[in-house]
Structures are given as structure tokens and as C-alpha cells.
XYZ file of C-alpha atoms in Angstrom:
325
model
C 49.697 -110.471 -116.132
C 51.099 -111.948 -113.098
C 49.670 -115.886 -112.120
C 49.279 -115.508 -107.876
C 48.955 -116.988 -104.473
C 46.771 -114.888 -101.735
C 48.932 -114.681 -98.604
C 47.368 -112.285 -96.179
C 49.700 -109.005 -94.230
C 49.544 -111.392 -90.790
C 52.422 -113.633 -93.315
C 54.535 -110.899 -94.472
C 56.794 -110.894 -91.837
C 58.934 -114.502 -92.011
C 60.781 -116.240 -89.037
C 63.334 -117.261 -91.368
C 66.755 -117.458 -90.886
C 67.771 -116.905 -93.825
C 65.635 -113.229 -95.085
C 68.742 -112.204 -96.654
C 68.516 -109.758 -98.729
C 65.225 -108.731 -98.886
C 64.050 -104.834 -101.092
C 60.181 -103.227 -100.120
C 58.930 -101.143 -102.335
C 56.109 -98.968 -102.652
C 53.960 -97.406 -105.336
C 52.603 -94.831 -102.304
C 48.948 -94.764 -100.370
C 45.697 -92.725 -102.216
C 42.951 -93.697 -104.373
C 44.386 -95.044 -107.712
C 42.368 -94.400 -110.753
C 40.935 -98.053 -111.853
C 42.850 -97.135 -114.807
C 46.077 -96.624 -113.660
C 46.177 -100.025 -112.074
C 48.101 -102.598 -113.705
C 51.004 -100.125 -114.417
C 50.857 -98.919 -110.535
C 51.433 -103.176 -109.702
C 53.142 -103.949 -112.800
C 55.328 -100.874 -111.922
C 56.682 -102.158 -108.326
C 56.855 -105.719 -108.789
C 59.362 -104.364 -112.616
C 61.466 -102.014 -110.455
C 61.535 -104.421 -106.715
C 63.061 -107.102 -109.202
C 66.298 -104.276 -110.760
C 67.062 -103.607 -107.146
C 66.790 -107.578 -105.460
C 68.691 -108.411 -108.318
C 71.088 -105.675 -107.396
C 71.596 -107.390 -103.353
C 72.251 -110.904 -105.388
C 74.875 -109.623 -106.543
C 76.695 -108.462 -103.730
C 75.662 -105.191 -104.131
C 74.844 -102.846 -101.001
C 71.018 -102.160 -100.033
C 71.979 -98.737 -100.986
C 73.215 -99.417 -104.183
C 70.133 -101.366 -104.370
C 67.486 -98.745 -103.077
C 68.760 -96.038 -105.396
C 68.441 -97.749 -108.603
C 65.278 -99.215 -107.661
C 63.784 -95.524 -106.888
C 64.978 -94.199 -110.402
C 63.718 -96.980 -112.494
C 60.045 -95.944 -110.524
C 61.336 -92.186 -111.675
C 61.264 -93.288 -114.613
C 58.312 -94.882 -115.871
C 55.907 -92.026 -115.562
C 52.098 -93.943 -114.068
C 53.920 -92.442 -110.870
C 54.287 -88.709 -109.404
C 58.228 -88.253 -109.040
C 61.330 -87.399 -111.894
C 58.739 -87.457 -115.333
C 54.903 -87.732 -113.953
C 55.415 -85.711 -111.355
C 52.128 -83.691 -110.604
C 52.016 -80.181 -111.024
C 51.699 -77.250 -108.908
C 50.137 -74.127 -108.587
C 52.097 -72.411 -111.277
C 51.693 -76.333 -113.305
C 55.878 -76.785 -113.119
C 57.290 -79.524 -111.766
C 59.207 -79.534 -108.255
C 60.722 -82.202 -107.116
C 61.646 -84.372 -103.759
C 63.785 -86.812 -102.720
C 66.005 -88.246 -99.987
C 68.500 -91.479 -99.087
C 69.901 -92.477 -96.402
C 72.369 -95.131 -95.507
C 71.776 -97.169 -91.819
C 74.984 -98.377 -91.473
C 76.721 -94.573 -90.926
C 73.366 -92.886 -90.454
C 74.095 -91.189 -93.939
C 71.104 -89.430 -95.645
C 71.846 -86.648 -98.518
C 68.443 -85.127 -100.010
C 66.839 -82.849 -102.440
C 63.968 -79.879 -102.561
C 61.721 -78.581 -104.925
C 64.249 -78.790 -108.285
C 63.665 -78.879 -111.619
C 64.738 -80.006 -114.990
C 66.745 -83.108 -112.809
C 65.095 -86.611 -113.909
C 65.959 -88.359 -111.724
C 65.928 -86.405 -108.730
C 67.668 -89.485 -106.479
C 69.937 -89.408 -107.618
C 71.183 -86.610 -106.438
C 70.132 -86.279 -103.340
C 72.699 -89.517 -103.243
C 75.066 -86.711 -104.196
C 74.635 -84.897 -101.762
C 74.973 -87.730 -99.748
C 78.411 -88.912 -100.818
C 80.302 -85.835 -102.530
C 78.514 -82.211 -100.254
C 78.980 -82.481 -96.160
C 75.641 -80.881 -96.276
C 72.379 -83.385 -95.712
C 69.818 -80.932 -98.016
C 70.384 -78.970 -101.098
C 67.000 -76.493 -101.561
C 66.023 -75.495 -105.137
C 68.478 -73.439 -107.177
C 70.959 -74.824 -104.622
C 70.283 -78.191 -106.299
C 70.045 -77.202 -109.435
C 73.937 -76.135 -109.267
C 75.503 -78.508 -107.932
C 73.923 -80.431 -110.534
C 75.264 -79.149 -112.283
C 78.738 -79.203 -110.976
C 77.927 -83.303 -110.634
C 77.345 -83.471 -114.647
C 73.774 -84.250 -114.192
C 72.368 -83.347 -117.180
C 68.832 -81.258 -117.323
C 66.386 -82.425 -119.177
C 63.556 -80.107 -120.164
C 60.291 -79.133 -118.248
C 58.074 -80.635 -120.165
C 60.342 -84.271 -120.736
C 58.275 -84.470 -116.766
C 55.072 -83.713 -117.654
C 52.434 -86.627 -118.548
C 48.982 -85.457 -120.115
C 47.568 -87.048 -117.439
C 49.623 -85.088 -114.989
C 48.556 -81.939 -117.254
C 45.008 -83.065 -116.712
C 45.260 -83.600 -112.990
C 46.172 -79.625 -112.539
C 44.282 -78.436 -115.133
C 40.421 -80.018 -113.185
C 42.029 -79.083 -109.769
C 42.036 -75.094 -111.321
C 38.397 -75.513 -111.889
C 36.162 -73.394 -109.589
C 34.018 -75.793 -108.159
C 37.278 -78.274 -107.819
C 36.286 -80.927 -105.789
C 41.046 -80.419 -104.312
C 40.140 -83.429 -102.357
C 38.724 -86.094 -104.927
C 41.156 -83.971 -107.160
C 44.283 -85.527 -105.089
C 43.050 -88.796 -105.152
C 43.702 -89.131 -108.066
C 46.994 -88.295 -108.442
C 49.885 -90.827 -109.082
C 52.170 -91.940 -105.538
C 54.940 -90.849 -103.746
C 57.598 -94.111 -104.974
C 60.440 -94.732 -102.394
C 61.860 -99.021 -100.926
C 64.251 -99.958 -98.194
C 66.799 -102.384 -98.094
C 68.914 -105.287 -96.565
C 71.483 -106.432 -98.109
C 73.297 -109.690 -97.894
C 75.548 -107.374 -95.059
C 73.315 -106.775 -93.165
C 72.941 -103.217 -93.811
C 69.876 -101.318 -94.346
C 69.477 -98.411 -96.540
C 66.009 -95.938 -97.375
C 64.874 -94.026 -99.899
C 62.512 -91.974 -101.180
C 61.004 -90.003 -104.267
C 57.585 -87.669 -104.974
C 56.470 -84.511 -107.300
C 54.369 -83.526 -103.639
C 50.888 -82.549 -103.586
C 48.612 -81.994 -106.503
C 48.200 -77.673 -107.341
C 50.489 -77.209 -104.171
C 52.082 -73.692 -103.931
C 54.961 -72.827 -105.556
C 58.662 -73.328 -103.085
C 56.194 -76.390 -101.745
C 58.124 -79.371 -99.063
C 56.605 -81.449 -97.924
C 58.132 -85.129 -95.853
C 60.083 -86.219 -98.070
C 63.971 -85.182 -97.876
C 62.500 -84.972 -94.324
C 64.607 -87.233 -92.462
C 62.649 -89.191 -90.087
C 59.722 -88.093 -91.563
C 60.125 -89.090 -95.422
C 62.228 -91.311 -94.657
C 64.625 -93.181 -91.598
C 67.580 -96.308 -92.210
C 69.457 -97.177 -89.211
C 71.673 -100.443 -88.451
C 70.280 -100.444 -84.631
C 65.925 -100.521 -85.627
C 66.012 -101.016 -89.732
C 64.291 -98.479 -91.985
C 61.302 -96.795 -92.896
C 60.050 -95.209 -96.722
C 56.927 -93.159 -96.255
C 54.440 -92.150 -97.858
C 50.940 -90.087 -97.599
C 49.838 -86.661 -96.441
C 53.363 -84.751 -95.532
C 52.358 -82.550 -93.504
C 50.087 -84.960 -91.519
C 53.802 -86.671 -91.303
C 55.566 -84.440 -91.094
C 53.943 -83.811 -87.646
C 54.804 -86.856 -86.204
C 57.959 -88.158 -87.676
C 56.458 -90.741 -89.319
C 59.160 -92.965 -89.763
C 61.511 -92.704 -87.223
C 58.615 -93.085 -84.516
C 57.991 -96.403 -86.601
C 61.884 -97.094 -85.808
C 60.822 -95.790 -81.945
C 58.411 -98.298 -81.290
C 60.473 -101.353 -83.159
C 63.444 -100.374 -80.960
C 60.639 -100.843 -78.033
C 60.108 -104.613 -79.351
C 57.410 -104.153 -81.426
C 57.614 -106.489 -85.015
C 58.229 -103.941 -88.028
C 53.933 -104.861 -88.503
C 53.297 -103.201 -85.598
C 55.263 -101.015 -85.477
C 54.165 -99.149 -88.694
C 50.572 -100.135 -88.166
C 50.894 -98.070 -84.492
C 52.507 -94.869 -86.918
C 49.807 -94.929 -89.407
C 47.705 -95.523 -86.985
C 48.696 -92.641 -84.829
C 48.908 -90.031 -87.403
C 45.298 -91.029 -88.330
C 44.336 -90.523 -84.903
C 45.648 -87.365 -83.637
C 46.250 -85.570 -87.492
C 43.085 -87.541 -89.885
C 46.539 -87.744 -92.221
C 46.573 -90.930 -93.760
C 49.841 -92.962 -95.729
C 51.496 -95.671 -95.950
C 54.820 -96.805 -95.320
C 57.728 -100.270 -96.032
C 59.722 -101.067 -93.509
C 62.558 -103.729 -93.129
C 64.624 -104.755 -89.824
C 68.445 -105.656 -90.497
C 67.483 -109.716 -90.233
C 65.200 -108.795 -93.015
C 61.689 -108.913 -91.333
C 59.733 -106.628 -93.489
C 56.054 -104.628 -93.609
C 54.701 -102.818 -96.445
C 50.811 -101.182 -94.504
C 48.982 -98.748 -95.178
C 45.848 -96.674 -93.834
C 44.833 -94.980 -96.916
C 42.176 -96.927 -100.087
C 44.981 -98.435 -101.945
C 49.200 -98.756 -102.032
C 51.240 -100.197 -104.582
C 54.028 -102.474 -103.270
C 56.418 -104.916 -103.973
C 59.055 -107.007 -101.952
C 61.290 -109.912 -102.884
C 63.191 -112.159 -100.469
C 64.128 -115.867 -100.453
C 63.394 -115.731 -104.718
C 60.039 -114.946 -103.469
C 58.432 -111.932 -104.759
C 55.264 -110.492 -102.996
C 52.613 -107.609 -104.457
C 49.785 -106.288 -103.452
C 47.355 -103.719 -103.801
C 44.376 -102.991 -101.741
C 44.175 -104.039 -97.514
C 44.930 -108.289 -97.001
C 45.645 -108.110 -100.329
C 49.154 -110.369 -100.279
C 50.432 -111.847 -103.226
C 53.571 -114.066 -105.292
C 55.091 -115.978 -107.403
C 58.396 -116.605 -108.121
C 61.076 -113.949 -108.700
C 62.240 -115.691 -111.891
């Protein structure tokens, strides 16, 4: 499907000066079943085109990451929006976060139901309330007050998600194996033409989770963080371990100490693995437009767009490029 040139991730951070704008997207870290590999990589590539077009047209980094993630939420290949994994009762509960690096404004929702695009609701929390996060029925009530149409639960559930749910309910189920087959959390980071950074992350959470479980995604500093003084990060992986080390903020701390986007991302992921045994992945940018897509899991679908070139990959050390046009 894609024509490509092979590179390696050490080339990811350009040293050019005309690096803006840039958008980087992930489709979730983990183990992606063979039959879903092409769906995952084509999905992130299509989404990154959307975000890049907004940025090239002079749009804000916030507009770019939100619209990019909306496209991924609408794609049933990912664990967000339509395609979200199911909780132990066979229901969809979703989390999302946005953060604006210029003002540190942030909005998040957790455990929301019947909402096609939780990332849109998270942005409304940021723009229309004095709060940082709304949860469960309160978030749904706010959505209704904002005119967001509720959708039937069944419209968010795919046959693939239901199959994984049933398989994990079996008495002899291997929870680790079941989690390996789940679709991926989605996220994006961007820097616009004015040098403002933003992040957005959205997820259906953990497969067969307890009802009411909230993971890292809507937690500021864990599922994402954006600050014009350092950069922006969107995370994916095992939520409980990401929360314990506040992965997104930890990576930006390393960048504030002078580390590159790649080194800082690797240090944060290494800390999570060494301290807690947790695997995951991140997409990271700094305000100058240097970016990285790094992960400690077997796979993470990712794509980036910069200087009219699309970059993408799936395995460690893999980096393909082609013209964005």
C-alpha cells in the first residue's frame, strides 16, 4: 500500500531549522495481531495527514491533535471511540485528555459512555468549564448540555472487541495473552507554525477492566502533558504503571535537563520498565519541532508529518518515509 524508504529511529530528530509544523501520532503500544497490522499502520498514516493539513493551513496545534484523534476514534481498528475494548460487564467506558502547551489549559473525561468522540468532550471540558476532568455520568450530563449527541452503546462495540471480551471471560483465560491482542490507545502531539505545542490521548482502557476503572489517559502528566517551555507527550501502554511514574511529565523533565526528545523518551520508558516491569510507548515533540516515536513494547503503530514528508513505522528500529502528497 505504501511506497517507502527505510531509515532508523536515530534519524528521527531532524537538525534542520525549518521544522515547523509537525504532528506525530500513535495507535497504541503492545502486540498487534497479524491480521490487524495493515489496518493499524494505514489508520495512523491517514490520521496524520488530517492533522498536518490543519497545521499547514495555519491551524493551531490543539485543533490538529483533536481532529487527528477524532479520526482515530472513528476507526474501529483502535481502542478508542468505536472499537473500544469492553469492561468486565461487556460495556464501553472511555477516557480522554487534551492539553494546550501555551496556557497549560487541560480538559479530560473518564469512564464516559455513549459518546462517539470522547476527545471532543475533553476539549469542551477545557474550553467551557473551570474544571480539568469530568467523570462518568457527570461527563455525560455535560455532553448533553453542550449538544453532543449520545450514540447507542452497540454502535461503539465491534465484533473483534466482543470476541476478545468473551475469550478473556473463560475460566482458563490467560490475561496477559488477552491483553496482547487488544487494539491500541490513540494519541497525538503537534507543534504549529507559531511554536505552540499540544497533546491529545483517547482510549477505551484495559480489556475486561473492572467497572469504573480509570487508567492513565485522563490524568495530567500521565496520559499526556504539553508545555511550550519543554514540549508535549502522549503515552500508551499499561496504565497503572504509567500513572505510578507520571510518564509524560517524567519525559519532559528529562528534556528540561537538556536531553533530546529521543533520549528523554527512552529514559522515561526505561524507568517504567526497570521499576515496575511496565511496557509502553510515547510520541514526543519539543517546541522547535524535533520529534520522536519510541516504545518498549513489541510494536507501536506511529506516523509523523513534517516538511511535507510522512514518516511511519511499527517495529523497533523501523522508519519508513514517503511524500505526504
